CSV table of C-alpha atoms in Angstrom, one decimal:
chain,number,residue,atom,x,y,z
A,1,MET,CA,0.0,0.0,0.0
A,2,THR,CA,1.6,3.2,-1.1
A,3,GLY,CA,0.6,6.9,-1.5
A,4,ILE,CA,-3.1,7.6,-1.0
A,5,PHE,CA,-3.7,3.9,-0.1
A,6,GLN,CA,-1.4,4.2,2.9
A,7,LYS,CA,-2.4,7.7,4.3
A,8,GLN,CA,-5.1,10.2,3.4
A,9,SER,CA,-5.4,13.9,4.1
A,10,ILE,CA,-8.5,15.3,5.8
A,11,LYS,CA,-10.0,16.3,2.5
A,12,GLN,CA,-9.2,13.0,0.9
A,13,ALA,CA,-10.5,11.1,3.9
A,14,SER,CA,-13.8,13.1,4.1
A,15,ILE,CA,-14.5,12.5,0.4
A,16,LEU,CA,-13.4,8.9,0.6
A,17,ILE,CA,-15.5,8.1,3.6
A,18,ALA,CA,-18.5,10.0,2.2
A,19,ILE,CA,-18.3,8.1,-1.1
A,20,VAL,CA,-17.9,4.7,0.6
A,21,THR,CA,-20.7,5.6,3.1
A,22,VAL,CA,-23.1,6.4,0.2
A,23,SER,CA,-22.3,3.0,-1.4
A,24,SER,CA,-22.5,1.1,1.9
A,25,GLN,CA,-25.8,2.9,2.8
A,26,PHE,CA,-27.2,1.9,-0.5
A,27,LEU,CA,-26.2,-1.7,0.1
A,28,GLY,CA,-27.6,-1.4,3.6
A,29,ILE,CA,-30.9,-0.3,2.2
A,30,VAL,CA,-30.9,-3.3,-0.2
A,31,ARG,CA,-30.2,-5.5,2.8
A,32,GLU,CA,-33.1,-4.0,4.7
A,33,VAL,CA,-35.4,-4.3,1.7
A,34,ILE,CA,-34.6,-8.0,1.6
A,35,ILE,CA,-35.2,-8.4,5.3
A,36,ALA,CA,-38.4,-6.3,5.1
A,37,SER,CA,-39.7,-8.5,2.3
A,38,PHE,CA,-38.9,-11.7,4.3
A,39,PHE,CA,-40.0,-10.5,7.8
A,40,GLY,CA,-42.0,-7.3,7.4
A,41,THR,CA,-43.2,-5.9,10.8
A,42,SER,CA,-43.7,-9.3,12.3
A,43,ALA,CA,-43.5,-10.9,15.7
A,44,GLU,CA,-40.6,-13.1,14.4
A,45,TYR,CA,-38.6,-10.0,13.4
A,46,ASP,CA,-39.4,-8.4,16.8
A,47,ILE,CA,-37.8,-11.5,18.5
A,48,LEU,CA,-34.6,-11.2,16.4
A,49,LEU,CA,-34.3,-7.4,17.0
A,50,VAL,CA,-34.9,-7.8,20.8
A,51,ALA,CA,-32.3,-10.6,20.9
A,52,LEU,CA,-29.8,-8.4,19.0
A,53,ALA,CA,-30.4,-5.4,21.3
A,54,ILE,CA,-28.0,-6.1,24.2
A,55,PRO,CA,-25.1,-7.7,22.3
A,56,MET,CA,-25.2,-4.9,19.7
A,57,MET,CA,-25.4,-2.3,22.5
A,58,VAL,CA,-22.3,-3.7,24.3
A,59,GLY,CA,-20.5,-4.1,21.0
A,60,GLY,CA,-21.5,-0.6,20.0
A,61,ILE,CA,-20.1,0.7,23.3
A,62,PHE,CA,-16.7,-0.8,22.5
A,63,PHE,CA,-16.9,0.4,18.9
A,64,MET,CA,-17.5,4.0,19.9
A,65,ALA,CA,-15.5,4.2,23.1
A,66,ILE,CA,-12.2,2.6,22.1
A,67,PRO,CA,-11.4,5.0,19.3
A,68,SER,CA,-12.7,7.9,21.3
A,69,ALA,CA,-10.3,7.1,24.1
A,70,ALA,CA,-7.4,5.7,22.1
A,71,ILE,CA,-6.9,8.5,19.5
A,72,PRO,CA,-6.6,11.4,22.0
A,73,TYR,CA,-4.7,9.3,24.5
A,74,LEU,CA,-2.2,7.9,22.0
A,75,GLN,CA,-1.8,11.2,20.0
A,76,ASN,CA,1.8,11.9,19.2
A,77,LYS,CA,2.8,8.4,20.6
A,78,GLY,CA,2.7,6.5,17.3
A,79,GLY,CA,-0.2,4.4,18.2
A,80,ILE,CA,1.8,1.4,19.7
A,81,SER,CA,5.2,1.1,21.2
A,82,ASP,CA,6.3,-2.3,20.0
A,83,THR,CA,8.4,-1.3,17.0
A,84,GLY,CA,8.7,-3.9,14.3
A,85,ARG,CA,6.7,-6.5,16.2
A,86,GLY,CA,3.3,-5.8,14.7
A,87,PRO,CA,0.1,-4.8,16.4
A,88,PHE,CA,-0.9,-8.1,17.9
A,89,ARG,CA,2.0,-8.1,20.4
A,90,SER,CA,1.4,-4.5,21.5
A,91,SER,CA,0.3,-3.7,25.0
A,92,PHE,CA,-2.6,-1.6,23.5
A,93,VAL,CA,-4.1,-4.5,21.7
A,94,LYS,CA,-3.5,-7.0,24.6
A,95,VAL,CA,-5.1,-4.7,27.2
A,96,ASN,CA,-8.2,-4.1,25.0
A,97,GLY,CA,-8.4,-7.7,24.1
A,98,LEU,CA,-8.6,-8.8,27.7
A,99,LEU,CA,-11.3,-6.3,28.4
A,100,ILE,CA,-13.4,-7.2,25.4
A,101,LEU,CA,-13.3,-11.0,26.1
A,102,ALA,CA,-14.0,-10.5,29.8
A,103,VAL,CA,-17.1,-8.3,29.0
A,104,THR,CA,-18.3,-10.8,26.4
A,105,ALA,CA,-18.2,-13.6,28.9
A,106,ILE,CA,-20.1,-11.6,31.5
A,107,VAL,CA,-22.8,-10.7,29.0
A,108,PHE,CA,-23.2,-14.3,27.9
A,109,ILE,CA,-23.6,-15.5,31.5
A,110,ILE,CA,-26.0,-12.8,32.8
A,111,LEU,CA,-28.2,-12.5,29.6
A,112,PRO,CA,-30.9,-14.9,30.9
A,113,PHE,CA,-31.4,-12.6,33.9
A,114,PHE,CA,-32.8,-9.9,31.5
A,115,ARG,CA,-35.4,-12.3,30.1
A,116,ASN,CA,-38.3,-10.6,31.9
A,117,ILE,CA,-37.1,-7.2,30.9
A,118,LEU,CA,-36.4,-7.9,27.2
A,119,ALA,CA,-39.5,-10.1,26.6
A,120,SER,CA,-42.0,-9.0,29.2
A,121,ASN,CA,-44.9,-8.9,26.7
A,122,MET,CA,-43.9,-12.1,24.8
A,123,GLU,CA,-45.1,-15.6,25.1
A,124,PRO,CA,-42.7,-17.9,27.1
A,125,GLU,CA,-41.6,-19.7,24.0
A,126,ALA,CA,-40.8,-16.4,22.3
A,127,ALA,CA,-38.9,-15.2,25.4
A,128,ASP,CA,-36.8,-18.3,25.5
A,129,ARG,CA,-35.9,-17.7,21.8
A,130,VAL,CA,-34.9,-14.1,22.6
A,131,ILE,CA,-32.3,-15.4,25.2
A,132,PHE,CA,-31.1,-18.3,22.9
A,133,TYR,CA,-30.6,-16.0,20.0
A,134,GLY,CA,-29.1,-13.3,22.2
A,135,ARG,CA,-26.4,-15.6,23.4
A,136,ILE,CA,-25.5,-16.5,19.8
A,137,PHE,CA,-25.3,-12.7,19.0
A,138,CYS,CA,-22.8,-12.3,21.9
A,139,LEU,CA,-20.2,-13.3,19.2
A,140,LEU,CA,-20.7,-9.8,17.8
A,141,ILE,CA,-19.3,-8.2,20.9
A,142,PRO,CA,-15.6,-9.3,20.4
A,143,LEU,CA,-15.9,-8.7,16.6
A,144,ARG,CA,-17.0,-5.1,17.2
A,145,GLY,CA,-14.5,-4.6,19.9
A,146,TYR,CA,-11.5,-5.8,17.9
A,147,GLU,CA,-12.7,-3.8,14.9
A,148,ALA,CA,-12.6,-0.7,17.1
A,149,VAL,CA,-9.1,-1.5,18.3
A,150,PHE,CA,-7.5,-1.9,14.9
A,151,ARG,CA,-9.6,0.9,13.5
A,152,SER,CA,-8.0,3.2,16.1
A,153,LEU,CA,-4.5,2.2,15.1
A,154,LEU,CA,-5.3,2.9,11.5
A,155,HIS,CA,-6.9,6.3,12.2
A,156,ILE,CA,-3.9,7.3,14.3
A,157,ARG,CA,-1.9,7.0,11.1
A,158,HIS,CA,-4.5,8.9,9.1
A,159,HIS,CA,-5.4,5.8,7.2
A,160,PHE,CA,-9.2,5.8,6.6
A,161,LEU,CA,-9.6,3.7,3.5
A,162,PHE,CA,-10.1,0.2,4.9
A,163,PRO,CA,-12.0,1.3,8.0
A,164,ALA,CA,-14.4,3.1,5.6
A,165,VAL,CA,-15.0,0.0,3.4
A,166,THR,CA,-15.7,-2.4,6.3
A,167,ILE,CA,-19.5,-1.7,6.1
A,168,LEU,CA,-19.4,-2.6,2.4
A,169,GLY,CA,-17.9,-6.0,3.4
A,170,PHE,CA,-20.6,-6.5,6.0
A,171,ASN,CA,-23.5,-5.7,3.6
A,172,VAL,CA,-22.1,-7.9,0.8
A,173,ALA,CA,-21.7,-10.8,3.2
A,174,THR,CA,-25.1,-10.4,4.9
A,175,ILE,CA,-27.0,-9.9,1.6
A,176,THR,CA,-25.3,-13.0,0.1
A,177,ILE,CA,-26.2,-15.2,3.0
A,178,LEU,CA,-29.8,-13.9,3.3
A,179,VAL,CA,-30.5,-14.4,-0.4
A,180,THR,CA,-28.9,-17.9,-0.4
A,181,LEU,CA,-30.3,-19.3,2.9
A,182,TYR,CA,-33.7,-17.7,3.3
A,183,PRO,CA,-36.4,-19.0,3.5
A,184,SER,CA,-35.1,-22.5,4.1
A,185,LEU,CA,-33.4,-21.5,7.3
A,186,GLN,CA,-35.6,-18.5,8.2
A,187,SER,CA,-34.3,-16.9,11.5
A,188,THR,CA,-31.1,-18.9,11.3
A,189,ALA,CA,-30.3,-17.3,8.0
A,190,PHE,CA,-30.6,-13.8,9.7
A,191,ILE,CA,-28.3,-14.9,12.6
A,192,MET,CA,-25.7,-16.4,10.2
A,193,ALA,CA,-25.8,-13.4,8.0
A,194,TRP,CA,-25.0,-11.0,10.9
A,195,VAL,CA,-22.2,-13.1,12.4
A,196,ALA,CA,-20.5,-13.7,9.0
A,197,GLY,CA,-21.0,-10.0,8.0
A,198,MET,CA,-19.4,-8.8,11.3
A,199,THR,CA,-16.5,-11.2,10.8
A,200,VAL,CA,-15.8,-9.9,7.4
A,201,GLN,CA,-16.1,-6.3,8.7
A,202,THR,CA,-13.5,-7.0,11.4
A,203,LEU,CA,-11.0,-8.7,9.1
A,204,LEU,CA,-11.1,-5.7,6.8
A,205,VAL,CA,-9.4,-3.6,9.5
A,206,ILE,CA,-7.2,-6.3,11.1
A,207,ILE,CA,-5.4,-7.3,7.9
A,208,PRO,CA,-4.3,-3.9,6.7
A,209,CYS,CA,-3.4,-2.8,10.2
A,210,TRP,CA,-1.2,-5.8,10.6
A,211,TYR,CA,0.4,-5.0,7.2
A,212,LEU,CA,1.1,-1.3,8.1
A,213,TYR,CA,2.5,-1.9,11.5
A,214,SER,CA,4.6,-5.0,10.6
A,215,ARG,CA,6.6,-3.2,7.9
A,216,LYS,CA,10.3,-2.9,8.7
A,217,ASN,CA,10.4,0.8,7.7
A,218,THR,CA,7.4,1.7,9.8
A,219,LYS,CA,8.3,4.4,12.3
A,220,VAL,CA,6.7,3.7,15.7
A,221,SER,CA,7.2,5.7,18.9
A,222,THR,CA,9.0,4.0,21.6
A,223,VAL,CA,6.9,5.7,24.3
A,224,SER,CA,5.5,3.0,26.6
A,225,PHE,CA,1.8,2.4,26.7
A,226,GLU,CA,0.3,3.6,30.0
A,227,SER,CA,-2.4,1.0,30.4
A,228,ARG,CA,-3.7,2.3,33.7
A,229,GLY,CA,-4.3,5.8,32.5
A,230,TYR,CA,-5.9,4.5,29.3
A,231,ILE,CA,-8.2,2.1,31.1
A,232,ARG,CA,-9.4,4.9,33.4
A,233,TYR,CA,-10.2,7.2,30.4
A,234,LEU,CA,-11.7,4.3,28.5
A,235,GLY,CA,-13.9,3.5,31.5
A,236,VAL,CA,-15.2,7.1,31.6
A,237,ILE,CA,-16.1,7.0,27.9
A,238,VAL,CA,-17.7,3.5,28.2
A,239,LEU,CA,-19.9,4.9,30.9
A,240,ILE,CA,-20.9,7.9,28.7
A,241,GLU,CA,-21.5,5.8,25.6
A,242,SER,CA,-23.4,3.2,27.6
A,243,VAL,CA,-26.0,5.9,28.4
A,244,SER,CA,-26.2,7.0,24.8
A,245,LEU,CA,-26.6,3.4,23.5
A,246,LEU,CA,-29.4,2.7,25.9
A,247,VAL,CA,-31.8,4.6,23.6
A,248,ASP,CA,-32.3,1.8,21.2
A,249,PRO,CA,-32.8,-1.0,23.8
A,250,PHE,CA,-35.2,1.3,25.6
A,251,ASP,CA,-37.3,1.9,22.5
A,252,ARG,CA,-37.4,-1.8,21.8
A,253,PHE,CA,-38.4,-2.5,25.4
A,254,ILE,CA,-41.2,0.1,25.7
A,255,CYS,CA,-42.6,-0.9,22.3
A,256,GLY,CA,-42.5,-4.6,23.2
A,257,ALA,CA,-44.0,-4.0,26.6
A,258,TYR,CA,-46.9,-1.6,25.7
A,259,LEU,CA,-47.6,-2.1,22.0
A,260,GLU,CA,-48.7,-4.8,19.7
A,261,ALA,CA,-46.2,-6.9,17.7
A,262,GLY,CA,-44.7,-5.0,14.8
A,263,HIS,CA,-43.9,-1.7,16.4
A,264,VAL,CA,-40.4,-2.7,17.3
A,265,SER,CA,-39.8,-3.4,13.6
A,266,ALA,CA,-41.4,-0.2,12.5
A,267,VAL,CA,-39.1,1.8,14.8
A,268,HIS,CA,-36.1,-0.1,13.3
A,269,TYR,CA,-37.1,0.7,9.7
A,270,ALA,CA,-37.6,4.4,10.6
A,271,ASN,CA,-34.2,4.5,12.2
A,272,ILE,CA,-32.6,3.1,9.1
A,273,ILE,CA,-34.0,5.9,6.9
A,274,TYR,CA,-33.3,8.6,9.5
A,275,LEU,CA,-29.6,7.6,9.9
A,276,VAL,CA,-28.7,7.4,6.2
A,277,PRO,CA,-28.1,11.1,5.6
A,278,VAL,CA,-26.6,11.6,9.1
A,279,ARG,CA,-24.0,8.8,8.4
A,280,VAL,CA,-23.3,9.9,4.9
A,281,PHE,CA,-22.8,13.6,5.6
A,282,MET,CA,-21.8,14.0,9.2
A,283,HIS,CA,-20.4,10.7,10.6
A,284,SER,CA,-18.0,10.5,7.7
A,285,MET,CA,-16.8,14.1,8.2
A,286,ALA,CA,-16.5,13.8,11.9
A,287,THR,CA,-14.6,10.5,11.7
A,288,ALA,CA,-12.0,12.2,9.4
A,289,LEU,CA,-11.8,15.3,11.5
A,290,PHE,CA,-11.4,13.6,14.9
A,291,PRO,CA,-7.7,12.8,14.7
A,292,LEU,CA,-7.1,16.4,13.6
A,293,MET,CA,-9.2,17.7,16.4
A,294,ALA,CA,-7.1,15.7,18.9
A,295,GLU,CA,-4.0,17.1,17.3
A,296,ARG,CA,-5.3,20.7,17.8
A,297,VAL,CA,-6.0,20.0,21.4
A,298,SER,CA,-2.6,18.5,22.0
A,299,GLU,CA,-1.2,21.7,20.4
A,300,LYS,CA,-3.5,23.8,22.7
A,301,ASN,CA,-4.8,25.6,19.6
A,302,MET,CA,-8.4,26.3,20.6
A,303,PRO,CA,-9.1,28.8,17.8
A,304,ALA,CA,-8.2,26.2,15.2
A,305,LEU,CA,-10.4,23.6,17.0
A,306,GLY,CA,-13.3,26.0,17.1
A,307,ALA,CA,-12.9,26.8,13.4
A,308,LEU,CA,-13.1,23.1,12.6
A,309,TYR,CA,-16.1,22.6,14.8
A,310,HIS,CA,-18.0,25.6,13.5
A,311,LYS,CA,-17.4,24.7,9.8
A,312,SER,CA,-18.8,21.3,10.6
A,313,ILE,CA,-22.0,22.9,12.0
A,314,ALA,CA,-22.3,25.1,8.9
A,315,LEU,CA,-22.1,22.0,6.7
A,316,ALA,CA,-24.6,20.2,8.9
A,317,ILE,CA,-27.1,23.1,8.4
A,318,MET,CA,-26.5,23.2,4.7
A,319,LEU,CA,-27.0,19.5,4.1
A,320,ILE,CA,-29.0,18.0,6.9
A,321,VAL,CA,-31.8,20.6,7.1
A,322,PRO,CA,-32.9,20.4,3.4
A,323,VAL,CA,-32.6,16.6,3.5
A,324,SER,CA,-34.8,16.3,6.6
A,325,VAL,CA,-37.5,18.6,5.0
A,326,PHE,CA,-37.3,16.6,1.7
A,327,PHE,CA,-37.8,13.3,3.7
A,328,LEU,CA,-40.7,14.9,5.6
A,329,LEU,CA,-42.4,15.8,2.3
A,330,TYR,CA,-42.0,12.4,0.8
A,331,LYS,CA,-41.7,10.0,3.7
A,332,HIS,CA,-44.5,7.8,2.6
A,333,GLU,CA,-43.1,7.6,-1.0
A,334,ILE,CA,-39.6,6.8,0.4
A,335,ILE,CA,-40.8,4.1,2.7
A,336,GLY,CA,-43.0,2.6,0.1
A,337,LEU,CA,-40.2,2.6,-2.5
A,338,LEU,CA,-37.7,1.0,-0.2
A,339,PHE,CA,-39.7,-1.5,1.8
A,340,GLU,CA,-43.3,-1.9,0.7
A,341,ARG,CA,-43.3,-5.4,-0.8
A,342,GLY,CA,-43.7,-9.0,0.5
A,343,ALA,CA,-44.5,-9.0,4.2
A,344,PHE,CA,-44.1,-5.3,4.5
A,345,ASP,CA,-47.6,-4.0,3.8
A,346,VAL,CA,-49.5,-0.7,3.8
A,347,ASN,CA,-50.0,-0.9,7.6
A,348,SER,CA,-46.2,-1.3,8.0
A,349,ARG,CA,-45.6,1.8,6.0
A,350,VAL,CA,-48.0,3.9,8.0
A,351,MET,CA,-46.5,2.7,11.3
A,352,THR,CA,-43.0,3.5,10.1
A,353,ALA,CA,-43.9,6.9,8.7
A,354,GLU,CA,-45.5,7.9,12.0
A,355,VAL,CA,-42.3,7.5,14.1
A,356,LEU,CA,-40.1,8.7,11.2
A,357,THR,CA,-41.7,12.1,11.3
A,358,TYR,CA,-40.4,12.9,14.7
A,359,TYR,CA,-36.9,11.5,13.9
A,360,LEU,CA,-36.7,13.8,11.0
A,361,ILE,CA,-37.7,16.9,13.0
A,362,GLY,CA,-34.7,16.3,15.3
A,363,MET,CA,-32.3,15.2,12.6
A,364,LEU,CA,-30.1,18.3,12.7
A,365,PHE,CA,-29.6,18.1,16.4
A,366,GLY,CA,-28.8,14.4,16.2
A,367,ALA,CA,-26.1,15.1,13.6
A,368,VAL,CA,-24.6,18.0,15.6
A,369,PHE,CA,-24.7,15.9,18.8
A,370,PHE,CA,-22.3,13.5,17.1
A,371,LEU,CA,-19.9,16.4,16.2
A,372,GLN,CA,-20.1,17.8,19.8
A,373,SER,CA,-19.2,14.4,21.2
A,374,LYS,CA,-16.1,14.3,19.1
A,375,VAL,CA,-15.1,17.7,20.3
A,376,PHE,CA,-15.5,16.7,24.0
A,377,TYR,CA,-13.5,13.5,23.5
A,378,ALA,CA,-10.7,15.4,21.8
A,379,LEU,CA,-10.7,17.8,24.7
A,380,LYS,CA,-10.8,14.9,27.2
A,381,SER,CA,-13.6,16.7,28.8
A,382,TRP,CA,-15.9,14.1,30.3
A,383,ARG,CA,-17.5,15.5,33.4
A,384,LEU,CA,-20.3,17.3,31.7
A,385,LEU,CA,-21.0,14.4,29.5
A,386,ILE,CA,-21.4,12.1,32.5
A,387,ILE,CA,-23.9,14.5,34.0
A,388,ILE,CA,-25.9,15.6,30.9
A,389,ARG,CA,-26.2,12.4,28.9
A,390,PRO,CA,-28.1,10.5,31.7
A,391,LEU,CA,-30.3,13.6,32.3
A,392,THR,CA,-31.2,13.9,28.6
A,393,LEU,CA,-31.9,10.2,28.4
A,394,ALA,CA,-34.1,10.6,31.4
A,395,VAL,CA,-36.0,13.3,29.5
A,396,LYS,CA,-36.6,10.8,26.7
A,397,ILE,CA,-37.6,8.0,29.1
A,398,VAL,CA,-40.2,10.3,30.8
A,399,ILE,CA,-41.6,11.4,27.5
A,400,GLY,CA,-41.8,7.8,26.4
A,401,PHE,CA,-43.7,6.5,29.4
A,402,ILE,CA,-46.1,9.5,29.5
A,403,LEU,CA,-47.0,9.3,25.8
A,404,ILE,CA,-46.6,5.6,24.9
A,405,LYS,CA,-50.3,4.8,25.1
A,406,SER,CA,-51.7,8.1,23.7
A,407,ASN,CA,-49.2,8.8,20.9
A,408,TRP,CA,-46.6,6.1,20.5
A,409,ALA,CA,-44.7,7.7,17.7
A,410,MET,CA,-44.2,10.9,19.7
A,411,ALA,CA,-43.2,8.9,22.7
A,412,ILE,CA,-40.4,7.2,20.7
A,413,GLY,CA,-39.4,9.6,18.0
A,414,GLY,CA,-40.3,12.8,19.8
A,415,GLY,CA,-38.5,11.7,22.9
A,416,THR,CA,-35.3,11.1,20.9
A,417,ALA,CA,-35.6,14.5,19.2
A,418,ALA,CA,-36.1,16.2,22.6
A,419,MET,CA,-33.1,14.5,24.0
A,420,PHE,CA,-30.8,15.8,21.2
A,421,VAL,CA,-32.2,19.3,21.4
A,422,VAL,CA,-31.5,19.6,25.1
A,423,SER,CA,-28.0,18.1,24.7
A,424,PHE,CA,-27.2,20.5,21.9
A,425,ILE,CA,-28.2,23.6,23.9
A,426,VAL,CA,-26.3,22.6,27.0
A,427,PHE,CA,-23.1,21.4,25.2
A,428,GLU,CA,-23.0,24.5,23.0
A,429,ILE,CA,-23.1,26.9,26.0
A,430,TYR,CA,-20.5,24.9,27.8
A,431,LEU,CA,-18.0,24.8,24.9
A,432,ILE,CA,-18.3,28.6,24.5
A,433,VAL,CA,-18.1,29.5,28.2
A,434,LYS,CA,-15.5,26.8,29.4
A,435,TYR,CA,-13.3,26.5,26.3
A,436,GLY,CA,-13.8,29.7,24.5
A,437,LEU,CA,-15.0,28.1,21.3
A,438,GLU,CA,-16.8,31.3,20.4
A,439,TYR,CA,-18.2,32.0,16.9
A,440,SER,CA,-16.0,34.5,15.1
A,441,SER,CA,-17.4,36.9,12.5
A,442,ALA,CA,-16.1,34.5,9.8
A,443,ASP,CA,-17.9,31.6,11.5
A,444,ARG,CA,-21.2,33.5,11.7
A,445,THR,CA,-20.9,34.5,8.1
A,446,LEU,CA,-20.3,30.9,7.0
A,447,ILE,CA,-23.2,29.6,9.0
A,448,GLY,CA,-25.4,32.4,7.6
A,449,LYS,CA,-24.5,31.4,4.1
A,450,ALA,CA,-25.2,27.8,4.9
A,451,ALA,CA,-28.6,28.7,6.2
A,452,LEU,CA,-29.4,30.6,3.1
A,453,VAL,CA,-28.4,27.7,0.9
A,454,ALA,CA,-30.6,25.4,3.0
A,455,LEU,CA,-33.5,27.8,2.8
A,456,GLY,CA,-33.2,28.0,-1.0
A,457,ALA,CA,-33.2,24.2,-1.3
A,458,ILE,CA,-36.3,24.0,1.0
A,459,ILE,CA,-38.2,26.6,-1.1
A,460,SER,CA,-37.4,24.7,-4.2
A,461,PHE,CA,-38.7,21.5,-2.7
A,462,PHE,CA,-42.0,23.1,-1.8
A,463,ILE,CA,-42.3,24.7,-5.3
A,464,ALA,CA,-41.6,21.4,-7.0
A,465,ASN,CA,-44.0,19.6,-4.7
A,466,SER,CA,-46.8,22.2,-5.4
A,467,VAL,CA,-46.2,22.0,-9.2
A,468,ALA,CA,-46.2,18.2,-9.1
A,469,ALA,CA,-49.4,18.1,-7.0
A,470,GLY,CA,-51.1,20.5,-9.5
A,471,VAL,CA,-50.1,18.4,-12.5
A,472,LEU,CA,-51.2,15.2,-10.9
């Protein structure tokens, strides 16, 4: 691997990740179209999604927390200290590996104790299947964890190519297995597809990482890895990310406990549509910017950090706001085009559209929340996150329980939107007051221009929609 295949600039990385993310999201939609055709919003799919909830939450915690802790902590230390021996012998990989395997074993052992919580509204046989499938899905925890470890080592070197294409590998593998094995194996095909897909995804970062760090001419810092300090910082981020990732299990729990079968699946489909533009536009940019943000903090260059952050907000306004309005205008058409076939019927579309409406209203704040989190992790500022994230989750939970019987879509989607709005306001004030990330005149001008572009796009959408309605 030479040149651009070995290291990418921020611009190259942003474009690369965005392009790959578009491709992977397209394949992801194809995957979900296949799943929707097979399962629809059915009780069977609810069982699979509930079984997947805790393993994916724990794996997701590792996936988010390890890079967030490792990149700022290892900044300017070369990533690992074992020069010439490859990544597998490094203390960084060994420490994380022990943590990942220990947590996986704990989740596998205690999962049956969550039976009444996960499947409180299910028949005993269905509840037993939730635990059985959930234990199989525990295989995903080490796969996600090790992917995060080797992804961190690649990002430290400003290598974003293979970490970006991992989701492509996941989608290709899952689609192949689903199409090949369903309906003969039914739920088993879904489980096999996820485990195989995650395995491919993990290997796509392990192999290039091993290659880059095993080369004889690779320059690696000889600074020793301080495992205690890293574990303490990782523990803080795990706690923070644990709160954030409780959102999805809570939604699945409250839908399963208070609503009829199919609502868990509807929320899942709505989330897929909602997250596509956020991942394509914002996650790709934030992922590319995060190592640079950490470098600016290590240099104590707060003005440069603020400029990066404010440009990201301007881009979010320019891209996310028009997209959310477009999706609101055509949500039924989008859902119908993507999913309405096979077991996914008109009722499934209506249910999905109900909750999607509220997700779209809060889309901008959800996108900016991800950016703000990266800024806080780069700053190693965790105290406010530990306080505010549980409080905002509590806001969502209260809204959920109050409205679940009267307006289920607002209870789920509206609660999530409210959580992101409150987080944005508090975090923005804190970054300005505590760290001086104030908006310069250039920042305000840039954001104003972005808002005008977004407004122009929205007006054109409404005009086109009116013309189309008049013609039809």
